[in-house]
mmCIF file of C-alpha atoms in Angstrom:
data_model
loop_
_atom_site.group_PDB
_atom_site.id
_atom_site.type_symbol
_atom_site.label_atom_id
_atom_site.label_comp_id
_atom_site.label_asym_id
_atom_site.label_seq_id
_atom_site.Cartn_x
_atom_site.Cartn_y
_atom_site.Cartn_z
ATOM 1 C CA MET F 942 -28.757 76.827 -5.446
ATOM 2 C CA HIS F 943 -30.004 74.747 -7.733
ATOM 3 C CA ILE F 944 -34.083 74.866 -7.116
ATOM 4 C CA ASP F 945 -34.274 71.154 -6.201
ATOM 5 C CA THR F 946 -32.560 72.852 -3.204
ATOM 6 C CA LEU F 947 -34.248 75.728 -2.965
ATOM 7 C CA ALA F 948 -37.736 74.300 -2.580
ATOM 8 C CA VAL F 949 -36.396 72.503 0.553
ATOM 9 C CA GLN F 950 -33.935 75.350 2.280
ATOM 10 C CA THR F 951 -35.060 78.691 1.605
ATOM 11 C CA LEU F 952 -36.509 78.537 4.912
ATOM 12 C CA ARG F 953 -33.900 76.789 7.898
ATOM 13 C CA HIS F 954 -34.236 77.294 11.392
ATOM 14 C CA HIS F 955 -36.466 79.010 13.147
ATOM 15 C CA GLU F 956 -37.555 79.444 16.730
ATOM 16 C CA HIS F 957 -36.326 76.877 19.352
ATOM 17 C CA GLY F 958 -33.676 75.465 16.465
ATOM 18 C CA ALA F 959 -37.345 74.498 14.459
ATOM 19 C CA VAL F 960 -36.339 72.617 11.374
ATOM 20 C CA VAL F 961 -39.775 73.868 9.862
ATOM 21 C CA PRO F 962 -41.286 76.964 10.593
ATOM 22 C CA PRO F 963 -44.271 77.296 13.267
ATOM 23 C CA VAL F 964 -48.197 78.390 11.873
ATOM 24 C CA HIS F 965 -48.807 81.842 13.423
ATOM 25 C CA LEU F 966 -52.998 82.049 13.865
ATOM 26 C CA ALA F 967 -52.937 85.034 15.645
ATOM 27 C CA SER F 968 -55.685 87.394 13.697
ATOM 28 C CA THR F 969 -53.996 90.658 15.195
ATOM 29 C CA PHE F 970 -50.584 91.737 16.881
ATOM 30 C CA ALA F 971 -49.701 93.966 19.571
ATOM 31 C CA LEU F 972 -48.039 96.959 18.795
ATOM 32 C CA ASP F 973 -45.641 99.588 20.462
ATOM 33 C CA PRO F 974 -48.019 101.812 22.210
ATOM 34 C CA ALA F 975 -45.218 104.637 21.884
ATOM 35 C CA THR F 976 -45.001 104.439 18.053
ATOM 36 C CA GLY F 977 -47.982 102.386 17.247
ATOM 37 C CA GLU F 978 -45.766 99.946 15.112
ATOM 38 C CA GLY F 979 -44.572 96.402 14.958
ATOM 39 C CA PRO F 980 -43.392 93.990 12.227
ATOM 40 C CA TYR F 981 -46.922 92.763 12.159
ATOM 41 C CA ALA F 982 -50.553 94.478 12.773
ATOM 42 C CA TYR F 983 -53.226 92.503 11.618
ATOM 43 C CA GLN F 984 -53.437 89.132 9.543
ATOM 44 C CA ARG F 985 -54.684 90.426 6.262
ATOM 45 C CA GLY F 986 -51.689 92.712 5.836
ATOM 46 C CA GLY F 987 -49.152 90.610 6.790
ATOM 47 C CA ASN F 988 -48.331 87.526 8.910
ATOM 48 C CA PRO F 989 -45.213 85.537 9.501
ATOM 49 C CA THR F 990 -46.406 82.288 8.213
ATOM 50 C CA ARG F 991 -47.967 83.776 5.213
ATOM 51 C CA ALA F 992 -44.374 85.837 4.890
ATOM 52 C CA ALA F 993 -42.203 82.835 5.137
ATOM 53 C CA LEU F 994 -43.887 81.208 2.465
ATOM 54 C CA GLU F 995 -43.744 84.519 0.358
ATOM 55 C CA THR F 996 -40.318 83.714 0.458
ATOM 56 C CA VAL F 997 -40.062 80.782 -0.519
ATOM 57 C CA LEU F 998 -41.993 81.666 -3.382
ATOM 58 C CA ALA F 999 -39.947 84.613 -4.707
ATOM 59 C CA ALA F 1000 -36.618 82.381 -4.193
ATOM 60 C CA LEU F 1001 -38.017 79.478 -6.513
ATOM 61 C CA ASP F 1002 -38.999 82.638 -9.067
ATOM 62 C CA GLY F 1003 -35.822 84.632 -8.757
ATOM 63 C CA ALA F 1004 -37.981 87.180 -7.852
ATOM 64 C CA SER F 1005 -37.404 90.413 -5.438
ATOM 65 C CA HIS F 1006 -40.773 90.042 -4.186
ATOM 66 C CA GLY F 1007 -43.632 87.393 -3.249
ATOM 67 C CA PHE F 1008 -47.320 87.543 -2.654
ATOM 68 C CA ALA F 1009 -49.908 84.762 -1.618
ATOM 69 C CA PHE F 1010 -53.067 84.675 -2.348
ATOM 70 C CA ALA F 1011 -56.423 82.260 -1.364
ATOM 71 C CA THR F 1012 -57.240 81.049 -4.944
ATOM 72 C CA GLY F 1013 -55.520 81.514 -8.485
ATOM 73 C CA MET F 1014 -58.250 83.923 -9.240
ATOM 74 C CA ALA F 1015 -57.503 86.194 -6.639
ATOM 75 C CA ALA F 1016 -53.738 86.402 -7.829
ATOM 76 C CA THR F 1017 -54.535 86.954 -10.848
ATOM 77 C CA ALA F 1018 -57.608 89.468 -10.101
ATOM 78 C CA ALA F 1019 -54.642 91.301 -7.937
ATOM 79 C CA VAL F 1020 -52.203 91.245 -11.251
ATOM 80 C CA PHE F 1021 -55.536 92.844 -13.674
ATOM 81 C CA GLU F 1022 -55.318 95.786 -10.709
ATOM 82 C CA THR F 1023 -52.350 97.090 -12.261
ATOM 83 C CA LEU F 1024 -54.434 98.495 -15.286
ATOM 84 C CA ARG F 1025 -56.644 101.539 -15.162
ATOM 85 C CA SER F 1026 -59.764 102.913 -17.142
ATOM 86 C CA GLY F 1027 -58.626 102.918 -21.220
ATOM 87 C CA ASP F 1028 -56.029 100.599 -20.710
ATOM 88 C CA VAL F 1029 -55.896 97.480 -23.356
ATOM 89 C CA VAL F 1030 -54.683 94.088 -22.279
ATOM 90 C CA VAL F 1031 -53.871 91.858 -25.078
ATOM 91 C CA LEU F 1032 -54.443 88.123 -24.385
ATOM 92 C CA PRO F 1033 -54.154 84.429 -26.386
ATOM 93 C CA THR F 1034 -57.565 83.155 -27.415
ATOM 94 C CA SER F 1035 -56.704 79.945 -25.812
ATOM 95 C CA VAL F 1036 -56.770 81.198 -22.057
ATOM 96 C CA TYR F 1037 -57.849 79.511 -18.991
ATOM 97 C CA GLY F 1038 -61.683 79.915 -19.163
ATOM 98 C CA GLY F 1039 -61.473 81.591 -15.457
ATOM 99 C CA THR F 1040 -59.535 84.524 -16.310
ATOM 100 C CA TYR F 1041 -61.708 85.069 -19.566
ATOM 101 C CA ARG F 1042 -64.631 85.001 -17.429
ATOM 102 C CA PHE F 1043 -63.085 87.644 -15.374
ATOM 103 C CA VAL F 1044 -61.650 89.623 -18.378
ATOM 104 C CA GLU F 1045 -65.035 89.650 -19.732
ATOM 105 C CA ARG F 1046 -67.376 89.995 -16.958
ATOM 106 C CA LEU F 1047 -65.348 92.366 -15.038
ATOM 107 C CA LEU F 1048 -62.833 94.412 -16.807
ATOM 108 C CA PRO F 1049 -65.811 96.233 -19.038
ATOM 109 C CA ALA F 1050 -67.130 98.155 -16.483
ATOM 110 C CA ARG F 1051 -63.483 99.427 -14.808
ATOM 111 C CA GLY F 1052 -62.894 100.581 -18.959
ATOM 112 C CA ILE F 1053 -60.708 98.105 -19.814
ATOM 113 C CA THR F 1054 -60.833 96.621 -23.447
ATOM 114 C CA ALA F 1055 -59.666 93.224 -23.894
ATOM 115 C CA ARG F 1056 -58.249 92.191 -27.048
ATOM 116 C CA TYR F 1057 -57.714 88.035 -27.672
ATOM 117 C CA VAL F 1058 -54.802 87.202 -30.657
ATOM 118 C CA ASP F 1059 -54.640 83.920 -31.727
ATOM 119 C CA ASP F 1060 -51.298 82.775 -31.735
ATOM 120 C CA LEU F 1061 -48.902 85.404 -29.533
ATOM 121 C CA SER F 1062 -45.631 84.467 -30.863
ATOM 122 C CA ALA F 1063 -46.554 85.896 -34.404
ATOM 123 C CA LEU F 1064 -47.542 89.296 -32.604
ATOM 124 C CA THR F 1065 -46.415 92.315 -34.171
ATOM 125 C CA ASP F 1066 -46.479 95.979 -33.354
ATOM 126 C CA ASP F 1067 -49.704 96.631 -35.327
ATOM 127 C CA ASP F 1068 -51.373 94.171 -33.364
ATOM 128 C CA LEU F 1069 -50.728 96.047 -30.299
ATOM 129 C CA PRO F 1070 -53.839 99.157 -29.863
ATOM 130 C CA GLU F 1071 -52.406 102.287 -28.624
ATOM 131 C CA ARG F 1072 -53.012 102.406 -24.575
ATOM 132 C CA THR F 1073 -51.755 98.775 -24.626
ATOM 133 C CA ARG F 1074 -50.601 98.392 -21.227
ATOM 134 C CA MET F 1075 -50.511 94.405 -20.677
ATOM 135 C CA VAL F 1076 -49.827 91.023 -22.287
ATOM 136 C CA PHE F 1077 -51.156 88.621 -20.593
ATOM 137 C CA VAL F 1078 -49.308 85.026 -21.672
ATOM 138 C CA GLU F 1079 -50.194 81.272 -20.691
ATOM 139 C CA THR F 1080 -47.410 79.100 -22.618
ATOM 140 C CA PRO F 1081 -48.050 76.203 -22.756
ATOM 141 C CA ALA F 1082 -51.576 77.230 -23.506
ATOM 142 C CA ASN F 1083 -54.399 75.524 -21.340
ATOM 143 C CA PRO F 1084 -55.634 73.530 -23.213
ATOM 144 C CA THR F 1085 -54.371 73.420 -26.396
ATOM 145 C CA LEU F 1086 -50.811 73.531 -25.123
ATOM 146 C CA ARG F 1087 -50.043 76.016 -27.637
ATOM 147 C CA ILE F 1088 -46.236 77.748 -27.151
ATOM 148 C CA THR F 1089 -45.410 81.741 -27.045
ATOM 149 C CA ASP F 1090 -41.847 82.729 -27.141
ATOM 150 C CA LEU F 1091 -41.779 85.106 -24.237
ATOM 151 C CA ARG F 1092 -38.314 87.067 -24.922
ATOM 152 C CA ARG F 1093 -40.044 88.194 -28.335
ATOM 153 C CA VAL F 1094 -43.093 88.942 -26.750
ATOM 154 C CA ALA F 1095 -41.699 90.862 -23.668
ATOM 155 C CA GLU F 1096 -39.196 93.071 -26.303
ATOM 156 C CA LEU F 1097 -42.696 93.739 -28.439
ATOM 157 C CA ALA F 1098 -44.683 94.579 -25.061
ATOM 158 C CA HIS F 1099 -41.942 96.650 -23.630
ATOM 159 C CA ARG F 1100 -41.428 98.695 -26.793
ATOM 160 C CA HIS F 1101 -45.288 99.663 -26.405
ATOM 161 C CA GLY F 1102 -44.786 100.659 -22.636
ATOM 162 C CA ALA F 1103 -46.344 97.424 -21.827
ATOM 163 C CA LEU F 1104 -46.083 94.709 -19.037
ATOM 164 C CA LEU F 1105 -45.552 91.202 -19.721
ATOM 165 C CA VAL F 1106 -47.688 88.580 -17.510
ATOM 166 C CA VAL F 1107 -47.189 85.140 -17.937
ATOM 167 C CA ASP F 1108 -49.229 82.782 -15.769
ATOM 168 C CA ASN F 1109 -46.825 79.918 -15.290
ATOM 169 C CA THR F 1110 -49.256 77.587 -13.422
ATOM 170 C CA PHE F 1111 -48.679 74.458 -16.117
ATOM 171 C CA MET F 1112 -44.936 74.519 -15.629
ATOM 172 C CA THR F 1113 -44.169 75.942 -12.236
ATOM 173 C CA PRO F 1114 -40.038 77.642 -11.578
ATOM 174 C CA VAL F 1115 -38.989 74.055 -12.048
ATOM 175 C CA LEU F 1116 -39.129 73.817 -15.700
ATOM 176 C CA GLN F 1117 -39.566 78.126 -16.958
ATOM 177 C CA ARG F 1118 -38.544 81.130 -15.034
ATOM 178 C CA PRO F 1119 -40.507 84.030 -17.233
ATOM 179 C CA LEU F 1120 -39.146 86.368 -15.240
ATOM 180 C CA GLU F 1121 -35.433 85.424 -17.007
ATOM 181 C CA LEU F 1122 -37.114 85.820 -20.251
ATOM 182 C CA GLY F 1123 -38.249 89.202 -19.672
ATOM 183 C CA ALA F 1124 -41.730 88.790 -17.973
ATOM 184 C CA ASP F 1125 -42.699 91.396 -15.527
ATOM 185 C CA ILE F 1126 -44.894 89.277 -13.201
ATOM 186 C CA VAL F 1127 -45.488 85.793 -12.664
ATOM 187 C CA VAL F 1128 -48.832 84.094 -11.624
ATOM 188 C CA GLN F 1129 -49.656 80.682 -10.748
ATOM 189 C CA SER F 1130 -52.735 78.405 -9.558
ATOM 190 C CA ALA F 1131 -50.794 77.123 -6.410
ATOM 191 C CA THR F 1132 -53.678 75.118 -6.008
ATOM 192 C CA LYS F 1133 -52.269 73.019 -8.747
ATOM 193 C CA TYR F 1134 -48.536 71.154 -8.927
ATOM 194 C CA LEU F 1135 -47.293 73.552 -5.978
ATOM 195 C CA GLY F 1136 -49.876 72.431 -3.535
ATOM 196 C CA GLY F 1137 -50.195 69.410 -5.747
ATOM 197 C CA HIS F 1138 -51.949 67.236 -3.386
ATOM 198 C CA SER F 1139 -55.746 68.261 -4.526
ATOM 199 C CA ASP F 1140 -56.296 69.836 -0.795
ATOM 200 C CA LEU F 1141 -55.725 73.629 -1.032
ATOM 201 C CA LEU F 1142 -56.758 76.354 -3.087
ATOM 202 C CA ALA F 1143 -53.860 79.259 -3.020
ATOM 203 C CA GLY F 1144 -52.275 81.701 -5.697
ATOM 204 C CA VAL F 1145 -48.904 83.072 -6.475
ATOM 205 C CA VAL F 1146 -48.056 86.825 -8.041
ATOM 206 C CA THR F 1147 -43.644 87.389 -8.115
ATOM 207 C CA THR F 1148 -41.882 90.295 -9.419
ATOM 208 C CA ASP F 1149 -38.885 91.678 -9.234
ATOM 209 C CA ASP F 1150 -40.259 95.292 -10.064
ATOM 210 C CA PRO F 1151 -40.249 97.565 -6.761
ATOM 211 C CA ALA F 1152 -43.242 99.701 -8.122
ATOM 212 C CA LEU F 1153 -45.017 96.596 -9.382
ATOM 213 C CA ALA F 1154 -44.849 95.154 -5.800
ATOM 214 C CA GLU F 1155 -46.284 97.993 -4.231
ATOM 215 C CA THR F 1156 -49.296 97.881 -6.524
ATOM 216 C CA LEU F 1157 -49.639 94.320 -5.836
ATOM 217 C CA ALA F 1158 -49.065 94.580 -2.059
ATOM 218 C CA LEU F 1159 -51.746 97.119 -1.970
ATOM 219 C CA ALA F 1160 -54.339 94.673 -3.987
ATOM 220 C CA GLN F 1161 -53.383 91.964 -1.671
ATOM 221 C CA LYS F 1162 -54.288 94.233 1.602
ATOM 222 C CA ALA F 1163 -56.939 96.146 0.193
ATOM 223 C CA GLY F 1164 -58.662 93.349 -1.845
ATOM 224 C CA GLY F 1165 -58.101 90.839 1.498
ATOM 225 C CA GLY F 1166 -58.011 87.579 -0.578
ATOM 226 C CA VAL F 1167 -54.919 86.604 1.728
ATOM 227 C CA LEU F 1168 -54.089 83.199 2.143
ATOM 228 C CA ALA F 1169 -54.977 81.223 5.572
ATOM 229 C CA PRO F 1170 -51.888 80.236 7.772
ATOM 230 C CA GLN F 1171 -52.764 77.038 7.897
ATOM 231 C CA ASP F 1172 -52.529 76.616 4.018
ATOM 232 C CA SER F 1173 -49.400 78.895 3.898
ATOM 233 C CA PHE F 1174 -47.684 76.233 6.179
ATOM 234 C CA ARG F 1175 -49.012 73.468 4.081
ATOM 235 C CA LEU F 1176 -47.904 75.234 0.869
ATOM 236 C CA ILE F 1177 -44.641 75.439 2.475
ATOM 237 C CA GLN F 1178 -44.381 71.723 3.068
ATOM 238 C CA SER F 1179 -46.018 70.806 -0.190
ATOM 239 C CA ILE F 1180 -43.599 72.915 -2.391
ATOM 240 C CA LYS F 1181 -40.020 70.694 -0.574
ATOM 241 C CA THR F 1182 -41.559 67.696 -3.251
ATOM 242 C CA LEU F 1183 -42.554 69.608 -5.872
ATOM 243 C CA PRO F 1184 -39.378 69.046 -8.199
ATOM 244 C CA LEU F 1185 -39.902 65.103 -7.206
ATOM 245 C CA ARG F 1186 -43.615 65.148 -8.130
ATOM 246 C CA LEU F 1187 -43.075 67.128 -10.976
ATOM 247 C CA GLY F 1188 -40.247 65.177 -12.368
ATOM 248 C CA ARG F 1189 -42.023 61.633 -12.340
ATOM 249 C CA GLN F 1190 -45.464 63.304 -13.425
ATOM 250 C CA GLN F 1191 -43.622 64.638 -16.572
ATOM 251 C CA ASP F 1192 -42.270 61.272 -17.265
ATOM 252 C CA ASN F 1193 -45.322 59.651 -16.828
ATOM 253 C CA ALA F 1194 -46.888 62.098 -19.198
ATOM 254 C CA VAL F 1195 -44.174 61.853 -21.894
ATOM 255 C CA ALA F 1196 -44.369 57.859 -21.929
ATOM 256 C CA ILE F 1197 -48.651 58.382 -21.747
ATOM 257 C CA ALA F 1198 -48.527 61.107 -25.379
ATOM 258 C CA ALA F 1199 -46.049 58.772 -27.362
ATOM 259 C CA HIS F 1200 -48.203 55.616 -26.580
ATOM 260 C CA LEU F 1201 -51.717 57.935 -27.807
ATOM 261 C CA ARG F 1202 -49.701 58.971 -30.637
ATOM 262 C CA SER F 1203 -49.675 55.115 -31.790
ATOM 263 C CA HIS F 1204 -53.091 54.287 -30.663
ATOM 264 C CA GLU F 1205 -55.742 53.484 -33.203
ATOM 265 C CA GLY F 1206 -58.126 54.860 -31.200
ATOM 266 C CA ILE F 1207 -56.988 58.238 -30.740
ATOM 267 C CA ALA F 1208 -56.995 61.202 -33.407
ATOM 268 C CA ALA F 1209 -54.556 63.476 -32.234
ATOM 269 C CA VAL F 1210 -52.296 64.458 -29.497
ATOM 270 C CA LEU F 1211 -51.622 67.766 -28.016
ATOM 271 C CA THR F 1212 -48.235 68.267 -25.825
ATOM 272 C CA PRO F 1213 -46.068 71.642 -25.789
ATOM 273 C CA GLY F 1214 -44.353 72.257 -28.704
ATOM 274 C CA SER F 1215 -46.716 69.658 -31.286
ATOM 275 C CA ALA F 1216 -48.394 72.241 -33.056
ATOM 276 C CA SER F 1217 -45.065 73.228 -34.840
ATOM 277 C CA GLU F 1218 -41.385 72.673 -35.289
ATOM 278 C CA GLU F 1219 -40.762 76.146 -34.698
ATOM 279 C CA GLU F 1220 -43.223 75.795 -31.551
ATOM 280 C CA ALA F 1221 -40.845 73.018 -30.619
ATOM 281 C CA ARG F 1222 -38.031 74.772 -30.816
ATOM 282 C CA VAL F 1223 -39.577 77.903 -28.762
ATOM 283 C CA HIS F 1224 -40.551 75.504 -25.763
ATOM 284 C CA ALA F 1225 -37.116 73.479 -25.635
ATOM 285 C CA GLU F 1226 -35.180 77.333 -25.779
ATOM 286 C CA GLN F 1227 -37.431 78.691 -22.637
ATOM 287 C CA ALA F 1228 -38.480 75.712 -20.564
ATOM 288 C CA ALA F 1229 -37.048 72.524 -18.944
ATOM 289 C CA GLY F 1230 -39.687 70.196 -20.358
ATOM 290 C CA PRO F 1231 -42.902 69.654 -21.492
ATOM 291 C CA GLY F 1232 -44.606 69.116 -17.896
ATOM 292 C CA ALA F 1233 -47.672 66.627 -17.165
ATOM 293 C CA VAL F 1234 -50.509 68.136 -19.320
ATOM 294 C CA LEU F 1235 -51.197 66.773 -22.263
ATOM 295 C CA SER F 1236 -54.880 67.150 -24.463
ATOM 296 C CA PHE F 1237 -55.880 64.583 -27.151
ATOM 297 C CA ARG F 1238 -59.049 63.746 -29.161
ATOM 298 C CA LEU F 1239 -60.650 60.524 -29.659
ATOM 299 C CA ALA F 1240 -60.714 58.807 -32.956
ATOM 300 C CA PRO F 1241 -64.194 59.023 -35.266
ATOM 301 C CA GLY F 1242 -66.978 56.120 -33.886
ATOM 302 C CA LEU F 1243 -65.553 56.437 -30.217
ATOM 303 C CA ASP F 1244 -67.995 57.425 -27.886
ATOM 304 C CA ARG F 1245 -66.346 59.955 -25.270
ATOM 305 C CA VAL F 1246 -68.775 59.456 -22.402
ATOM 306 C CA ARG F 1247 -68.109 55.782 -22.795
ATOM 307 C CA PHE F 1248 -64.636 55.939 -22.799
ATOM 308 C CA LEU F 1249 -64.799 58.349 -19.374
ATOM 309 C CA ARG F 1250 -66.633 55.856 -17.115
ATOM 310 C CA ALA F 1251 -65.025 52.963 -18.377
ATOM 311 C CA LEU F 1252 -61.676 54.753 -17.009
ATOM 312 C CA ASN F 1253 -60.635 53.093 -13.406
ATOM 313 C CA LEU F 1254 -57.583 55.787 -12.480
ATOM 314 C CA PRO F 1255 -57.966 58.927 -13.770
ATOM 315 C CA ALA F 1256 -60.870 60.885 -12.348
ATOM 316 C CA TYR F 1257 -63.088 63.139 -14.207
ATOM 317 C CA ALA F 1258 -62.776 66.324 -12.750
ATOM 318 C CA VAL F 1259 -61.441 69.720 -12.953
ATOM 319 C CA SER F 1260 -58.221 71.120 -11.837
ATOM 320 C CA LEU F 1261 -54.779 69.513 -12.895
ATOM 321 C CA GLY F 1262 -51.338 69.318 -11.274
ATOM 322 C CA GLY F 1263 -52.302 66.819 -8.359
ATOM 323 C CA VAL F 1264 -50.368 63.419 -7.719
ATOM 324 C CA GLU F 1265 -53.472 61.739 -8.459
ATOM 325 C CA SER F 1266 -54.159 61.571 -12.628
ATOM 326 C CA LEU F 1267 -57.136 63.295 -13.414
ATOM 327 C CA ILE F 1268 -59.128 63.808 -16.745
ATOM 328 C CA CYS F 1269 -62.096 66.692 -17.981
ATOM 329 C CA HIS F 1270 -63.496 67.906 -20.977
ATOM 330 C CA PRO F 1271 -62.643 71.363 -21.407
ATOM 331 C CA ALA F 1272 -65.114 72.870 -23.311
ATOM 332 C CA THR F 1273 -68.089 71.708 -20.785
ATOM 333 C CA MET F 1274 -66.054 72.216 -17.519
ATOM 334 C CA THR F 1275 -62.140 74.341 -17.349
ATOM 335 C CA HIS F 1276 -63.658 76.893 -20.338
ATOM 336 C CA GLU F 1277 -67.057 76.797 -20.103
ATOM 337 C CA ALA F 1278 -67.297 80.350 -19.517
ATOM 338 C CA MET F 1279 -66.349 81.140 -22.971
ATOM 339 C CA THR F 1280 -69.038 81.139 -25.783
ATOM 340 C CA PRO F 1281 -68.932 78.273 -28.391
ATOM 341 C CA GLU F 1282 -67.423 80.905 -30.919
ATOM 342 C CA ALA F 1283 -64.376 81.958 -28.838
ATOM 343 C CA ARG F 1284 -64.075 78.378 -27.831
ATOM 344 C CA ASP F 1285 -63.767 77.424 -31.731
ATOM 345 C CA ARG F 1286 -61.652 80.374 -32.288
ATOM 346 C CA ALA F 1287 -59.347 79.361 -29.319
ATOM 347 C CA GLY F 1288 -59.128 75.103 -30.725
ATOM 348 C CA ILE F 1289 -61.262 74.125 -27.928
ATOM 349 C CA THR F 1290 -63.177 71.544 -29.643
ATOM 350 C CA ASP F 1291 -66.111 69.309 -28.493
ATOM 351 C CA ASP F 1292 -64.326 65.839 -28.777
ATOM 352 C CA LEU F 1293 -61.199 67.540 -26.829
ATOM 353 C CA LEU F 1294 -59.669 66.176 -23.262
ATOM 354 C CA ARG F 1295 -57.084 67.079 -21.595
ATOM 355 C CA LEU F 1296 -55.290 64.517 -19.112
ATOM 356 C CA SER F 1297 -53.155 65.852 -15.970
ATOM 357 C CA VAL F 1298 -51.027 62.967 -15.410
ATOM 358 C CA GLY F 1299 -50.342 61.972 -11.627
ATOM 359 C CA ILE F 1300 -47.106 60.337 -10.131
ATOM 360 C CA GLU F 1301 -49.022 56.525 -10.537
ATOM 361 C CA ARG F 1302 -47.237 53.839 -11.833
ATOM 362 C CA VAL F 1303 -47.229 54.706 -15.679
ATOM 363 C CA ASP F 1304 -48.006 51.110 -16.561
ATOM 364 C CA ASP F 1305 -51.121 51.321 -14.893
ATOM 365 C CA LEU F 1306 -52.214 54.348 -16.447
ATOM 366 C CA ILE F 1307 -51.646 53.117 -19.860
ATOM 367 C CA ALA F 1308 -53.200 49.988 -19.299
ATOM 368 C CA ASP F 1309 -56.852 51.978 -17.804
ATOM 369 C CA LEU F 1310 -56.484 54.180 -21.094
ATOM 370 C CA ASP F 1311 -56.441 51.034 -23.220
ATOM 371 C CA GLN F 1312 -58.991 49.404 -21.692
ATOM 372 C CA ALA F 1313 -61.402 52.214 -21.462
ATOM 373 C CA LEU F 1314 -60.606 53.172 -25.514
ATOM 374 C CA ALA F 1315 -61.641 49.678 -26.442
ATOM 375 C CA ALA F 1316 -64.863 50.445 -23.915
ATOM 376 C CA ALA F 1317 -65.562 53.725 -26.130
ATOM 377 C CA ARG F 1318 -65.987 51.628 -29.129
#
């Protein structure tokens, strides 16, 4: 089935013929006294509502196993539980600030080394040190929108016995399906597009590998960062409109990017594939569209604070993927955990702004951006 149908119809009829799943709030479940067994025992280990959500998440990614976590970073942390002391993880220099914080602050104490690469698409065998066990990719990268060739990196990683992990938050399975491109694990912040309304925190991990699924299930149960039943239910419902929301958001973003590229108040616009013809070709081959996030730099002489204060529609806030447009300053917000040197290497300059485009009328968004640019002079 097409993903538009899967988003709605993966779960069908439930108790009493209900067309939506019930919310099971129980923290504990009765077991068979003779065997001590039952389908569920304690909510942290499993819950029918969360299990229903995980079925949907796996179906969307074309995976055999799905896991729902309380936050995107809880999901990412579970993925890093697949590493052991002495292992090396390779990441792009332009990576989400929360991931950077986790890698830099927590992994060294576990004896795990991180190596950052400017352009993962140019990765060679010589760039993978001995004991490389994971290549962690964001494509498009946050917030530079740089593109990584997933098929090529998967082949390289697997040749060295390493896993390819893809953070697919920006694309979602609607626009990109990394497991079909060679990835071993996909992670997403479901707070963003999957939730889509800026009103819940959640994280997702999917995989087709049974052994990895066992490790992830243990990390989920032992770590305890599971998604609550109420939020699991809400996420199931939100996912049903994901293709519709993201389609409108993407159309709006394409129009806004084209408008800003022709505006004298804008020095540069960054979108997936804008860095080079090769990145544009790769993205066109592995994704179904550019998504709904773009970054840009104001022209010299324009005041950033004045511009942001003049905006009426996009809120100045972290996060992305909601139905409402949001704008942020990555250097001091989403990527503030990075050192100035790390941000400079990643291309996250002080003049860079990131815009997450919502479902508002695009004419209204463009008019608002125009008046704010005029006010910034």
